[in-house]
mmCIF file of C-alpha atoms in Angstrom:
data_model
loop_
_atom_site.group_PDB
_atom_site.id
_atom_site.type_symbol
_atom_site.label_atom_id
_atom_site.label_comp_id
_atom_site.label_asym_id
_atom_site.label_seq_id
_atom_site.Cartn_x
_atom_site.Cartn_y
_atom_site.Cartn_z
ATOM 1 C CA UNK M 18 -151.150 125.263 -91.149
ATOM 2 C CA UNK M 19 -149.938 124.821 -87.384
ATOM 3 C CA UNK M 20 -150.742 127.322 -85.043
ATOM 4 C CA UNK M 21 -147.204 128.064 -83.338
ATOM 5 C CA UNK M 22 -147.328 129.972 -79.652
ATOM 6 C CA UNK M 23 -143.865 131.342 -77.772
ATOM 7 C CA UNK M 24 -143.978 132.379 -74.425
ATOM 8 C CA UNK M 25 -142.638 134.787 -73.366
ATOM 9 C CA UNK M 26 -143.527 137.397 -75.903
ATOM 10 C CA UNK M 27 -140.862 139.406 -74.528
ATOM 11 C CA UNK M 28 -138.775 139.712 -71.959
ATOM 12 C CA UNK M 29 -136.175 142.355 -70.690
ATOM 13 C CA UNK M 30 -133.198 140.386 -68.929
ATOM 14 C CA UNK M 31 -129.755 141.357 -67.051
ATOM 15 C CA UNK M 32 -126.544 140.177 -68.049
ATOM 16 C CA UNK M 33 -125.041 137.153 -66.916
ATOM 17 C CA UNK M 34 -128.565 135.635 -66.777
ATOM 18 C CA UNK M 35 -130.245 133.266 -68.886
ATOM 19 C CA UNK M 36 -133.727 132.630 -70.388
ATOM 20 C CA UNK M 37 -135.839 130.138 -71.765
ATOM 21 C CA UNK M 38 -138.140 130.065 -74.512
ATOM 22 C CA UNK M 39 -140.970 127.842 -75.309
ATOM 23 C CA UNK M 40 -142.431 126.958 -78.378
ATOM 24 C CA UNK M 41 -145.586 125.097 -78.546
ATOM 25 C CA UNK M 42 -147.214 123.636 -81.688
ATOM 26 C CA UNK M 43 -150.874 122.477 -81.769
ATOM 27 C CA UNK M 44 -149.670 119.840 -83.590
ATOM 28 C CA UNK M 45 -147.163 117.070 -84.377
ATOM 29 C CA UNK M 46 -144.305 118.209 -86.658
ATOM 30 C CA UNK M 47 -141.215 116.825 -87.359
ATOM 31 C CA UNK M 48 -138.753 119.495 -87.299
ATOM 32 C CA UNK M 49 -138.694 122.641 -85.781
ATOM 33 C CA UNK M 50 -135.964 125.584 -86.456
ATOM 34 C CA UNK M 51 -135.086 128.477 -84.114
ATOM 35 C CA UNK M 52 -134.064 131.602 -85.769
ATOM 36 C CA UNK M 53 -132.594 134.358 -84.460
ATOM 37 C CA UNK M 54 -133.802 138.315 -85.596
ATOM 38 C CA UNK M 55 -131.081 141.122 -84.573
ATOM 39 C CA UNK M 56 -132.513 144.707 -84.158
ATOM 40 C CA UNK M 57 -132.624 145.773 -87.964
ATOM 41 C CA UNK M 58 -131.555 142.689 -89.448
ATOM 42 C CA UNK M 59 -133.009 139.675 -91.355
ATOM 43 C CA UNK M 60 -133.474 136.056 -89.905
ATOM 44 C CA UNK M 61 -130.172 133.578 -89.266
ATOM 45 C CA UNK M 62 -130.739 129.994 -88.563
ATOM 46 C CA UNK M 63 -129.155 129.247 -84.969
ATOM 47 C CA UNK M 64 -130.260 125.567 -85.791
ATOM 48 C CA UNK M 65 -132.596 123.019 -86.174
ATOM 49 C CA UNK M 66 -134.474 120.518 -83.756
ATOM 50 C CA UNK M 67 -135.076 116.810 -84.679
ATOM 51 C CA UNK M 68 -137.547 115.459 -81.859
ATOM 52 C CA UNK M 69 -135.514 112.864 -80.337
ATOM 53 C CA UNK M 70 -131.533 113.755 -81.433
ATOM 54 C CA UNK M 71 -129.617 116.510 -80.699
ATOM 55 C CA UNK M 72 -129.913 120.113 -82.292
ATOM 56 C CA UNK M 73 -127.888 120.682 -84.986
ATOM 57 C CA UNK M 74 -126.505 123.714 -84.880
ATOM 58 C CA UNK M 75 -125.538 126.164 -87.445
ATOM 59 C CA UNK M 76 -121.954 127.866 -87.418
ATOM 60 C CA UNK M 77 -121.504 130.775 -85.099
ATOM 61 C CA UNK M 78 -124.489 129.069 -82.516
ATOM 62 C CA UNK M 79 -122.995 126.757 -80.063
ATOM 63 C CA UNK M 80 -124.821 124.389 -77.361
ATOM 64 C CA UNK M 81 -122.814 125.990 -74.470
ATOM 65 C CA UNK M 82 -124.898 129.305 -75.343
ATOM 66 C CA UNK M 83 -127.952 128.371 -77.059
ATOM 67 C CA UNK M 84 -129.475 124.746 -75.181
ATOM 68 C CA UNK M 85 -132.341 123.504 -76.997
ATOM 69 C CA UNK M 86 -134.607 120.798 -75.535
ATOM 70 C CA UNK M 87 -137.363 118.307 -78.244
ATOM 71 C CA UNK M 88 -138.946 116.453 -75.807
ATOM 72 C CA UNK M 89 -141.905 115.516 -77.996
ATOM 73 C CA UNK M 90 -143.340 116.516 -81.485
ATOM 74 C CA UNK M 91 -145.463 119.477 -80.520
ATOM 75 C CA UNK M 92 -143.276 121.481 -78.078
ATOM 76 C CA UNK M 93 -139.116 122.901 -78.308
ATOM 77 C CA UNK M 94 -137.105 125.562 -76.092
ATOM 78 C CA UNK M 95 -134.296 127.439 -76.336
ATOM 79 C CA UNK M 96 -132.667 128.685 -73.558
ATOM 80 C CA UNK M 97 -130.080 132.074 -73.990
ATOM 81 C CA UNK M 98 -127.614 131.614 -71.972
ATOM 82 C CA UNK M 99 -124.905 133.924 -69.875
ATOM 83 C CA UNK M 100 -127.185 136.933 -71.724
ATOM 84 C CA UNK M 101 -125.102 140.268 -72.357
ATOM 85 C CA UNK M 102 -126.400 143.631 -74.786
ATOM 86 C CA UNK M 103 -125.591 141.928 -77.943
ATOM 87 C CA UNK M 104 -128.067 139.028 -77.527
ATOM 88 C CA UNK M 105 -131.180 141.340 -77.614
ATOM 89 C CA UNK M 106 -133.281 140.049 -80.616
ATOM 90 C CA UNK M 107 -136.145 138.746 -81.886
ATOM 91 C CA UNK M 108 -135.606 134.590 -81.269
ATOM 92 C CA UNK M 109 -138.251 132.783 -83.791
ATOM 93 C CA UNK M 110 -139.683 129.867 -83.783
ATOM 94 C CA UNK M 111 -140.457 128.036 -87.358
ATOM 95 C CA UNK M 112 -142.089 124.587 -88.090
ATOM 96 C CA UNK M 113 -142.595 122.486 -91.033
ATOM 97 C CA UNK M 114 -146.117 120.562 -91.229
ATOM 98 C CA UNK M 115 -144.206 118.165 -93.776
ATOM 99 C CA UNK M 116 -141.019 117.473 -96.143
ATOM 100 C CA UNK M 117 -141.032 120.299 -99.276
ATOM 101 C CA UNK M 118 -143.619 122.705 -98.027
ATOM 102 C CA UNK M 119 -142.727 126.045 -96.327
ATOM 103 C CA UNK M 120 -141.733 127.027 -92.566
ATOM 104 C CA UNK M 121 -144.434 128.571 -90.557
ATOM 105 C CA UNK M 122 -143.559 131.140 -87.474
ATOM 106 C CA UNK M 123 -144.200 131.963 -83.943
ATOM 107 C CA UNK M 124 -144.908 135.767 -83.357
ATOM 108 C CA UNK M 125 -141.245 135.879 -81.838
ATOM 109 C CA UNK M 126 -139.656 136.623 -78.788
ATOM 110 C CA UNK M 127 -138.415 140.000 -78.193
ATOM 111 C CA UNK M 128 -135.403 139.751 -76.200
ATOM 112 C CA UNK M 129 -133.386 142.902 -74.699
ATOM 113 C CA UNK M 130 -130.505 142.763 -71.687
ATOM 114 C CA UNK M 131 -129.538 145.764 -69.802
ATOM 115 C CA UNK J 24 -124.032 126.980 -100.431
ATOM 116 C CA UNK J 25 -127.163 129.588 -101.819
ATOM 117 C CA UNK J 26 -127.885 133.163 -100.615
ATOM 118 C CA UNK J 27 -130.334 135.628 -101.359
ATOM 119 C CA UNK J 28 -130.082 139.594 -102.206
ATOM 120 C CA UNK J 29 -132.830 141.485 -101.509
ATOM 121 C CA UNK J 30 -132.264 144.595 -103.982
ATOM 122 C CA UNK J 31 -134.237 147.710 -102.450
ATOM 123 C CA UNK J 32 -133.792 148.081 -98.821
ATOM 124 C CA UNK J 33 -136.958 150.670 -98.862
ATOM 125 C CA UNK J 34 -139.504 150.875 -101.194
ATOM 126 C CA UNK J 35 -141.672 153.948 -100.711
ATOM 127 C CA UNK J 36 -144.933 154.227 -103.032
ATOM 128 C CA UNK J 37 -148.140 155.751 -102.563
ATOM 129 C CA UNK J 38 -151.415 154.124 -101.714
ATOM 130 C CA UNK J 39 -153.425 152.552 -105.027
ATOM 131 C CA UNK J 40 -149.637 152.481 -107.090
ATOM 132 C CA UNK J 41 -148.497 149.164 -108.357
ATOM 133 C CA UNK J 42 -145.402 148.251 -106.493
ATOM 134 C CA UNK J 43 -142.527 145.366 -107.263
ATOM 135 C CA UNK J 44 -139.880 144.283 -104.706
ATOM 136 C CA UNK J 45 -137.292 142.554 -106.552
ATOM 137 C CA UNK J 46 -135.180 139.231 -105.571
ATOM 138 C CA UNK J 47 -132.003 137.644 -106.485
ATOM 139 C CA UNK J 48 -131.055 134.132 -105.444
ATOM 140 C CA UNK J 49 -127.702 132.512 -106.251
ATOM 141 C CA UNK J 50 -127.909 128.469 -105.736
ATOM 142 C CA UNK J 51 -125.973 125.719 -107.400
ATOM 143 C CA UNK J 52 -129.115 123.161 -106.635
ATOM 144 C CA UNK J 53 -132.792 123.189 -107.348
ATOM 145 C CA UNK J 54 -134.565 125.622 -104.943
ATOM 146 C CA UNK J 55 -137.400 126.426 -103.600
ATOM 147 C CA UNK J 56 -138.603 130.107 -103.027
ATOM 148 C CA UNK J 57 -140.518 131.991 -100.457
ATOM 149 C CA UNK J 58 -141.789 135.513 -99.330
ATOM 150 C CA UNK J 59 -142.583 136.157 -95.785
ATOM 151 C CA UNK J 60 -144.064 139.562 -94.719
ATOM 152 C CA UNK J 61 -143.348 140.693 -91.337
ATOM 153 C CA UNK J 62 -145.636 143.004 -89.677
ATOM 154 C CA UNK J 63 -144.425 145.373 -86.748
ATOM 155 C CA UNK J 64 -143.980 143.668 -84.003
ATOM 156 C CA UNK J 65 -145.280 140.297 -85.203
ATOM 157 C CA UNK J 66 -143.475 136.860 -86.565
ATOM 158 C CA UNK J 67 -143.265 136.381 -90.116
ATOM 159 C CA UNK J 68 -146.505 135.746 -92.294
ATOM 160 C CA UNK J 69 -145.861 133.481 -95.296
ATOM 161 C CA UNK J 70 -147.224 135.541 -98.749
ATOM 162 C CA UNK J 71 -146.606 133.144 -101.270
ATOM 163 C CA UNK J 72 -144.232 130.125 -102.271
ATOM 164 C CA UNK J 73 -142.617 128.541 -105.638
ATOM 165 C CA UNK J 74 -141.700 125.035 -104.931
ATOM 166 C CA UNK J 75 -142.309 123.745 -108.970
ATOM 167 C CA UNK J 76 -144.790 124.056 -111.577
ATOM 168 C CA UNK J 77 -146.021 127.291 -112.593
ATOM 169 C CA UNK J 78 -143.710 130.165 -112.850
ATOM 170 C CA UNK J 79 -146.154 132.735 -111.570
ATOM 171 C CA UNK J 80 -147.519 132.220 -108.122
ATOM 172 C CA UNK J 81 -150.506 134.182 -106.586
ATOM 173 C CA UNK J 82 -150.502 134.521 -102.846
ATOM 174 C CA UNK J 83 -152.135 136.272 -99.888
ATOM 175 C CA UNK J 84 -153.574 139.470 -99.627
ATOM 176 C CA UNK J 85 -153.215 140.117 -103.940
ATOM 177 C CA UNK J 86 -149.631 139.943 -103.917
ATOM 178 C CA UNK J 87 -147.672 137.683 -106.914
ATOM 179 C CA UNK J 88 -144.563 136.706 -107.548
ATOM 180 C CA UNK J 89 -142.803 135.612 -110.765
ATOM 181 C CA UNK J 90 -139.928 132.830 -110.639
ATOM 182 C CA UNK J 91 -137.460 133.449 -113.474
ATOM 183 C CA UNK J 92 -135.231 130.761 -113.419
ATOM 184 C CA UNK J 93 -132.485 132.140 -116.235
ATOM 185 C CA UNK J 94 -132.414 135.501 -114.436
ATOM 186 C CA UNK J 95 -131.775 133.785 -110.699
ATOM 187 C CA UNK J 96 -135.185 136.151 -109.473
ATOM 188 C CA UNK J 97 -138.594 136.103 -107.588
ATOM 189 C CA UNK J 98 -139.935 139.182 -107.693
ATOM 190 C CA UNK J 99 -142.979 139.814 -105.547
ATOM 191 C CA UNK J 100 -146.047 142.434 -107.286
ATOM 192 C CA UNK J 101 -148.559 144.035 -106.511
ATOM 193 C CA UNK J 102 -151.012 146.106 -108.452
ATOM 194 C CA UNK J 103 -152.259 148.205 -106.504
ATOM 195 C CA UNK J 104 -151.078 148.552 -102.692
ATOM 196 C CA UNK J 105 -153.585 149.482 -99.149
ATOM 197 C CA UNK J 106 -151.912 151.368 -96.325
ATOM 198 C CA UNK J 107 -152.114 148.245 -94.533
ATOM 199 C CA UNK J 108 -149.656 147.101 -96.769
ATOM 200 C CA UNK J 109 -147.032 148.627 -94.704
ATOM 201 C CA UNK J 110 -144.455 146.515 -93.317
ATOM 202 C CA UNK J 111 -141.287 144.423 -94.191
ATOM 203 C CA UNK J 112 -141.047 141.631 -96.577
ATOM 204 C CA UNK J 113 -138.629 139.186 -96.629
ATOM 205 C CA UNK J 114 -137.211 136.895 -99.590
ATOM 206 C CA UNK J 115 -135.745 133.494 -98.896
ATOM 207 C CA UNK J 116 -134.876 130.662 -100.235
ATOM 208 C CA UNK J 117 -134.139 126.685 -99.474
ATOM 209 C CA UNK J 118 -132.956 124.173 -100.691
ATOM 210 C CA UNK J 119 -135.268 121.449 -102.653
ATOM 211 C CA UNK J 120 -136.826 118.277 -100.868
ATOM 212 C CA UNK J 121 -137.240 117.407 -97.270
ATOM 213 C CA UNK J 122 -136.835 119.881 -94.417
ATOM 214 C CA UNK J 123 -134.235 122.498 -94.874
ATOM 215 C CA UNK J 124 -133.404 125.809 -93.343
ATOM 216 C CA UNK J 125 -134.423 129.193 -95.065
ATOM 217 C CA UNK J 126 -131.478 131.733 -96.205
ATOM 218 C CA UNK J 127 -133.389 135.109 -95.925
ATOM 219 C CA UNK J 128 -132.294 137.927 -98.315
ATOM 220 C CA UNK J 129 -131.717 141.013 -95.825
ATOM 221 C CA UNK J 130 -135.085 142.831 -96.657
ATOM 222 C CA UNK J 131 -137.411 145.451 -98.080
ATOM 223 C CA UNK J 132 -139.363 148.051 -96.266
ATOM 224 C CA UNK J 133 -142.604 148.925 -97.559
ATOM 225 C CA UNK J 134 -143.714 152.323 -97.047
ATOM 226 C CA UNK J 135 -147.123 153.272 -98.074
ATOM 227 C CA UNK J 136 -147.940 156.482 -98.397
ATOM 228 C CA UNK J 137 -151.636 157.789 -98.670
#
């Protein structure tokens, strides 16, 4: 399966700023998904990225506050934007080699605003 | 829409005891069915997947699962559980065919005890 690195690992932010996040795949895969991991809590799609469209977002996540970038087939970001307390999380990154075989992660991002 | 209920939130067992962490899924379409371990402070691991054929699928690190379609479950087994063991393991499900997002069920912690 594809080996999946996110940089930073973690990060510890102030409100009212914003952060990217990288994913890189050593590979080419069609889609990639970002999840998002609150402190305690399973994994919630925030959406998924089609290399050449537009995210599609799930509801709740919005472009305004979650920009993602697919420039090419190996490599995604997401930026969190206008950060406050409640957006410290673990942000995932998943791929998917090929159509009807299972997501593969990152090792996360661990996110946390003062 | 389908969604996933993970029925222990804690599982505590001690070290060489069989252990089963039970799944629900609720789906009006075909589905296909995952469990992803999650070590601390790691990204998610995939353990094993059902996506047709065989009912009972054999995964990583001994663990199996059973997919009972008239009884909506997936629960993942294990004979005999390590220490290492410890961690939290996540259900989730998508649907059938192509790329689609994973609906996690909320997860179980696994506490081995020695």
């Amino acid at each position: 399966s594809a080996v999946i690195s996110q940089k930073p690992s973690r990060d510890i932010c102030q409100r009212g700023t914003s952060l990217t996040i990288q994913c890189q795949v050593d590979s080419q895969v069609t889609m990639m998904f970002w999840y998002r991991q609150q402190p305690g809590q399973s994994l919630t799609l925030i959406a998924t990225a089609n290399q050449g469209s537009e995210a599609t977002y799930e509801s709740g996540f919005v472009i305004d506050k979650f920009p993602i970038s697919r420039p090419n087939l190996t490599f995604s970001t997401l930026t969190v934007s206008n950060m406050s307390p409640e957006d410290s999380s673990i942000y995932l990154c998943s791929v998917a080699d090929s159509p009807n075989q299972p997501q593969h992660f990152g090792d996360g991002t661990r996110l946390s605003i003062l | 829409a389908q969604s996933v209920t993970q029925l222990d939130s804690q599982v505590p067992v001690f070290e060489e005891a069989p252990v089963e962490l039970r799944c629900n899924y609720s789906s009006s379409v075909s589905v296909y069915l995952f469990w992803y371990v999650q070590y601390p402070n790691q990204g998610l691991q995939l353990l094993l997947k059902y996506l047709s054929g065989s009912t009972l699928v054999k995964g990583i690190n001994g663990f199996e699962a059973e997919f009972n379609k008239s009884q909506t479950s997936f629960h993942l087994r294990k004979p005999s559980v390590h220490i290492s063991d410890t961690a939290e393991y996540f259900c989730a499900v998508s649907i059938s065919g192509g790329y689609n997002k994973l609906i996690f069920g909320a997860g179980t912690r696994l506490a081995v005890h020695p």
